[in-house]
Structure formats: structure tokens, C-alpha cells
Tab-separated table of C-alpha atoms in Angstrom:
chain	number	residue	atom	x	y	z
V	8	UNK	CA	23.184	80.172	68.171
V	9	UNK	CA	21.443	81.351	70.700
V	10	UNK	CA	23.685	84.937	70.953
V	11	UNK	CA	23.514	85.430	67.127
V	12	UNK	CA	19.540	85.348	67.461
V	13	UNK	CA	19.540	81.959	64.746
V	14	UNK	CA	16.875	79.673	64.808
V	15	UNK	CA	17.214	76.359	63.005
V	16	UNK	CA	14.362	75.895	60.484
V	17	UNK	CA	15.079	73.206	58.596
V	18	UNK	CA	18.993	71.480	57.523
V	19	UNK	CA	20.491	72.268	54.235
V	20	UNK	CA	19.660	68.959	51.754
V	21	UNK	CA	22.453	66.227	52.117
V	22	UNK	CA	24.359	68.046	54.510
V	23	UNK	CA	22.812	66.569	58.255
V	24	UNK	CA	25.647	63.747	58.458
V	25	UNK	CA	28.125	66.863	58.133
V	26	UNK	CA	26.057	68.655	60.885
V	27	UNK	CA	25.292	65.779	63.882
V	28	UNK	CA	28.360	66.016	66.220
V	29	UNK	CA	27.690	62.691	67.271
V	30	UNK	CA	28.074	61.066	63.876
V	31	UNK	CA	31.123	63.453	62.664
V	32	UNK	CA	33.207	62.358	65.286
V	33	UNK	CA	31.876	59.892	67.954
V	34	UNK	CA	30.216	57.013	66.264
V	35	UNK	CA	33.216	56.325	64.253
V	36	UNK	CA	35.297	56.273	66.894
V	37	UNK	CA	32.939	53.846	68.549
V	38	UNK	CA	32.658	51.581	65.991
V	39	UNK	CA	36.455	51.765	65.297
V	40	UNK	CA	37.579	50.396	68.885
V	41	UNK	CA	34.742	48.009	68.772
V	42	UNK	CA	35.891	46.460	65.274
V	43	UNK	CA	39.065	46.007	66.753
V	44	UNK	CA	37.732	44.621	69.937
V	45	UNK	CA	35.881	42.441	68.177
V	46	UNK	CA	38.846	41.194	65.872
V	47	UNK	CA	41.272	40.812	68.624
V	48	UNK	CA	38.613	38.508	70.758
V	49	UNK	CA	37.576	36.355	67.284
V	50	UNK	CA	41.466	35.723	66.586
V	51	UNK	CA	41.767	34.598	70.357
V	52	UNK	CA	38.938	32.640	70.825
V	53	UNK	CA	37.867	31.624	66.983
V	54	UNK	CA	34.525	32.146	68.321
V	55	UNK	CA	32.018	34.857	67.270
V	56	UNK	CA	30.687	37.848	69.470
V	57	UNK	CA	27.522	36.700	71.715
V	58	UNK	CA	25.133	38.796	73.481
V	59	UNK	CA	27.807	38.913	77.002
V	60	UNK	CA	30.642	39.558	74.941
V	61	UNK	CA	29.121	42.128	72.787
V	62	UNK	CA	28.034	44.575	75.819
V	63	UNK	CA	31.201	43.896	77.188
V	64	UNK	CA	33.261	45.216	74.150
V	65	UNK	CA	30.647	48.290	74.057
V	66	UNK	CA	31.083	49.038	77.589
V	67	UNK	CA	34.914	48.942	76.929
V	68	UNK	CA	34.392	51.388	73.111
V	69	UNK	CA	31.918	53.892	74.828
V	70	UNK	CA	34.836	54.187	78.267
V	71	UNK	CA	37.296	54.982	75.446
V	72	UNK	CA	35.052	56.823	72.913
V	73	UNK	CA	33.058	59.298	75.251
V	74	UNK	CA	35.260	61.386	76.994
V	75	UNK	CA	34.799	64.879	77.136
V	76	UNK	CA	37.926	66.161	74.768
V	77	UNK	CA	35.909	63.926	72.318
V	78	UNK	CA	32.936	65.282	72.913
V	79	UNK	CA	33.963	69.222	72.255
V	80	UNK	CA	36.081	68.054	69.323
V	81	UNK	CA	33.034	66.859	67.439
V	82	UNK	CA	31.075	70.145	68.197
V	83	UNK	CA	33.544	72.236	67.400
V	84	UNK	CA	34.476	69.894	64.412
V	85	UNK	CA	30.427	70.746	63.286
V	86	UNK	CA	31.068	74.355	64.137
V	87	UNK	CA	28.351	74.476	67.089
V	88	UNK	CA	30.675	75.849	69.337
V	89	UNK	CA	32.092	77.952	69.573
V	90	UNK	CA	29.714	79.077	66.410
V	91	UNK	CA	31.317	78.563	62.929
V	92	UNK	CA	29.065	78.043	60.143
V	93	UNK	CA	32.467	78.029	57.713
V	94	UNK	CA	32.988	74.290	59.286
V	95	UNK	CA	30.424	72.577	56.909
V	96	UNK	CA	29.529	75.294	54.967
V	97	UNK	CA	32.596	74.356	52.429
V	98	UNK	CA	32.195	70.314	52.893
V	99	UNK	CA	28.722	70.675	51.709
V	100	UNK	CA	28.453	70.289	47.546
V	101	UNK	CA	25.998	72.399	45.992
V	102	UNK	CA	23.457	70.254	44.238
V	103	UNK	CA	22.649	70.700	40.823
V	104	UNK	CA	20.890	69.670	37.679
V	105	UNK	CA	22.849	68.293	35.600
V	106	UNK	CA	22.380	69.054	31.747
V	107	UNK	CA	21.357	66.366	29.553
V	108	UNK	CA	23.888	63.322	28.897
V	109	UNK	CA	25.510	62.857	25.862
V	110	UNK	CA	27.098	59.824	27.160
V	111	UNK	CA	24.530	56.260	25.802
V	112	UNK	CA	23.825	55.072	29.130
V	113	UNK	CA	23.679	58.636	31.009
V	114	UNK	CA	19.915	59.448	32.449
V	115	UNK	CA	17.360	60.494	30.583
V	116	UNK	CA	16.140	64.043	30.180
V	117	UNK	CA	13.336	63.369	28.146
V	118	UNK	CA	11.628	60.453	25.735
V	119	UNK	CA	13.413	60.516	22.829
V	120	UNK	CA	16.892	60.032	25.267
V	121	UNK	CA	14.925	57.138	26.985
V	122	UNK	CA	13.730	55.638	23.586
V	123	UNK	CA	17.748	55.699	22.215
V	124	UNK	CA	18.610	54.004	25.291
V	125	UNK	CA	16.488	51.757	25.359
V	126	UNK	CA	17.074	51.068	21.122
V	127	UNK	CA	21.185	50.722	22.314
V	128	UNK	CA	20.440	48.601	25.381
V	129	UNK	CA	18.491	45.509	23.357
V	130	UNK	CA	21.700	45.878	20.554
V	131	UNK	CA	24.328	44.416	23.165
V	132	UNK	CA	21.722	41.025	23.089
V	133	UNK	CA	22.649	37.971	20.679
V	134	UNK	CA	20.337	37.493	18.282
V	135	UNK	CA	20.500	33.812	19.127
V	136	UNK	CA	17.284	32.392	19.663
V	137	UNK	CA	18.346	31.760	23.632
V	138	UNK	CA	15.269	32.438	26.014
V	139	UNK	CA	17.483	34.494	28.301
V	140	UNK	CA	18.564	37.086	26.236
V	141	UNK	CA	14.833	37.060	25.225
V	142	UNK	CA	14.117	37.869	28.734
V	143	UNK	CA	16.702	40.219	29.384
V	144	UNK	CA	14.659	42.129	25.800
V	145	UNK	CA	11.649	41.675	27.557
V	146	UNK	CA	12.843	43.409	31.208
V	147	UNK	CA	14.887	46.185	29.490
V	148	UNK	CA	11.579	47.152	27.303
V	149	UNK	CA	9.369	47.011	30.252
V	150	UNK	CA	12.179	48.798	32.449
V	151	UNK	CA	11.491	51.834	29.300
V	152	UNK	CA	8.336	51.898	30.094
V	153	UNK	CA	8.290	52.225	33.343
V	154	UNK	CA	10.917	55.056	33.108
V	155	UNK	CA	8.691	56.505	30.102
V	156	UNK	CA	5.427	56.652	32.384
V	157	UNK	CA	7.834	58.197	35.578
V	158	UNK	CA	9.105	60.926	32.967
V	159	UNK	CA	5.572	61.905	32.229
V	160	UNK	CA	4.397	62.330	35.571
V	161	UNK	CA	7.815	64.590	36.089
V	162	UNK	CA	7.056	66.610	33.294
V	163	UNK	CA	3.189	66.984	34.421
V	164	UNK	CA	4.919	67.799	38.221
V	165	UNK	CA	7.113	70.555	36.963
V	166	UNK	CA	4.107	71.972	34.840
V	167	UNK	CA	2.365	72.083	37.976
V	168	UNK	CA	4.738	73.499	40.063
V	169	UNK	CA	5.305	76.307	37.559
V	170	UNK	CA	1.369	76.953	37.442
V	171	UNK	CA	1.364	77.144	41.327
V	172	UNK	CA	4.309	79.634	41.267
V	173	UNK	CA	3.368	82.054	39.151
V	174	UNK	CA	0.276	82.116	40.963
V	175	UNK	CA	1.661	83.100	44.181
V	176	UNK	CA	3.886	85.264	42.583
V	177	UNK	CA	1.158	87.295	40.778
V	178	UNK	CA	-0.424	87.262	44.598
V	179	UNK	CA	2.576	88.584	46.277
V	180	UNK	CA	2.111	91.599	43.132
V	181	UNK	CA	-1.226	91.981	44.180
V	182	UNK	CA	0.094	92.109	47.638
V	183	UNK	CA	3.043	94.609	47.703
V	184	UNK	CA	0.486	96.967	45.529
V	185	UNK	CA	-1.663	97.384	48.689
């Protein structure tokens, strides 16, 4: 908002469908009379929607969809405007980590988690000498290791990102010192 001297920097993670007034309230609409455009001209006809018939029925949905009462609903339904950050703010769930699983098919947090899994995952196979269930072993293993080698490079990421941030921290020290 312009009057509250806010500048948009970037859009909270997994929050931008909640935030688009165009998506919150319009495109559903749209695609709501044109389902039922659609339906009513496929039970009439038994034929499917062509190219003419299709910009026909959107012609028809966007008449009905875009009127200007629509329009301000979905901004003020985002809180644009009038400005009202409390709109989303208390759709939006707060992302977090979740601790590690106790439940046998939960993720992973770390190898030993991945190696049980994996262990409990090949049990549920027959032991019959079928060459299916061999190559369901055989894909589950390989699936491990996979997982095993991505866990690896996580744990090498976050060291990484930990080295990085406590340099720049010691540098904003050095910084506020001065």
C-alpha cells in the first residue's frame, strides 16, 4: 500500500494462491459457469466442446464472471483494498519442520531411519521365488539409495549453510564494532 509506505519484496512461501485476486475469486467462478456450460451443451447435443463452441461458452463465463462487484470482492477478499493484511495473514499455515517420525513409513531424518525403512519395506515381500517381488526388492533397495545419497548432500547443505552464517554473523560483529 502505497499510503502505508509498503513495498512488496518478495510473497510469504505457499501463500501467493491466497494473495492473487484473480485466482481467489475470479477464476473459479470462470471455470464454474463454464463446467456447467459445458455440461448442459454435452447433455443436449452428446457431442463434445470444439474450438466454436468453446469460445462461445468463454465469451458467455467471462460476461457473467467479470463484472465489477466481482472484481472488488476478490481484492477486498485478498485484503488489497481497502488494505487488510489480517485477510490472508490467518489462512496462511506456518511451515515447519517436523520432528522425526516414529511412525515405519514416516520420512526419514537421518540413515539409520532410512536403513529401518528400507529393512521393513522388503519384509511385506513373499519369499516366493516370483521375479516380481524380486523386482519390487530390487527398486525399493535402489529407491534407499537414492534417498541415502539425497540425505548426504542435505546434511553437507545444512553444514554449509551454517559455515556461511556464522561467517556473516561474525562480519556483522566486526561491523557494529566500527
Amino acid at each position: 500500500s502505497l499510503e502505508k509506505n509498503t513495498h512488496i519484496l518478495c510473497l510469504p512461501a505457499h501463500s501467493t494462491h491466497l494473495l492473487q485476486p484473480l485466482d481467489v475469486s475470479i477464476f473459479g467462478l470462470l471455470q464454474h459457469y463454464y463446467r456447467k456450460a459445458a455440461d448442459i451443451h454435452m447433455q443436449d447435443t452428446q457431442t463434445g466442446v470444439k474450438k466454436g463452441t468453446f469460445w462461445t461458452f468463454y465469451h458467455e463465463t467471462h460476461t457473467l464472471t467479470f463484472l465489477p462487484k466481482t472484481i472488488q470482492s476478490a481484492f477486498q477478499a485478498t485484503g488489497i483494498v481497502p488494505f487488510n493484511p489480517n485477510k490472508v495473514l490467518f489462512k496462511v499455515t506456518k511451515i515447519t519442520t517436523p520432528n522425526c517420525p516414529t511412525a515405519i513409513f514416516a520420512t526419514p531424518c537421518n540413515h539409520h531411519q532410512l536403513h529401518q525403512q528400507a529393512l521393513a519395506a522388503t519384509s511385506f515381500f513373499p519369499s516366493s521365488p516370483i521375479s516380481s517381488h524380486k523386482s519390487y526388492l530390487a527398486v525399493v533397495l535402489c529407491l534407499a539409495d537414492l534417498i541415502e545419497c539425497a540425505l548426504t548432500e542435505v546434511e553437507i547443505a545444512k553444514a554449509e549453510v551454517q559455515r556461511l552464517q556464522e561467517g556473516y554473523e561474525g562480519k556483522q560483529a566486526v561491523k557494529a564494532d566500527h
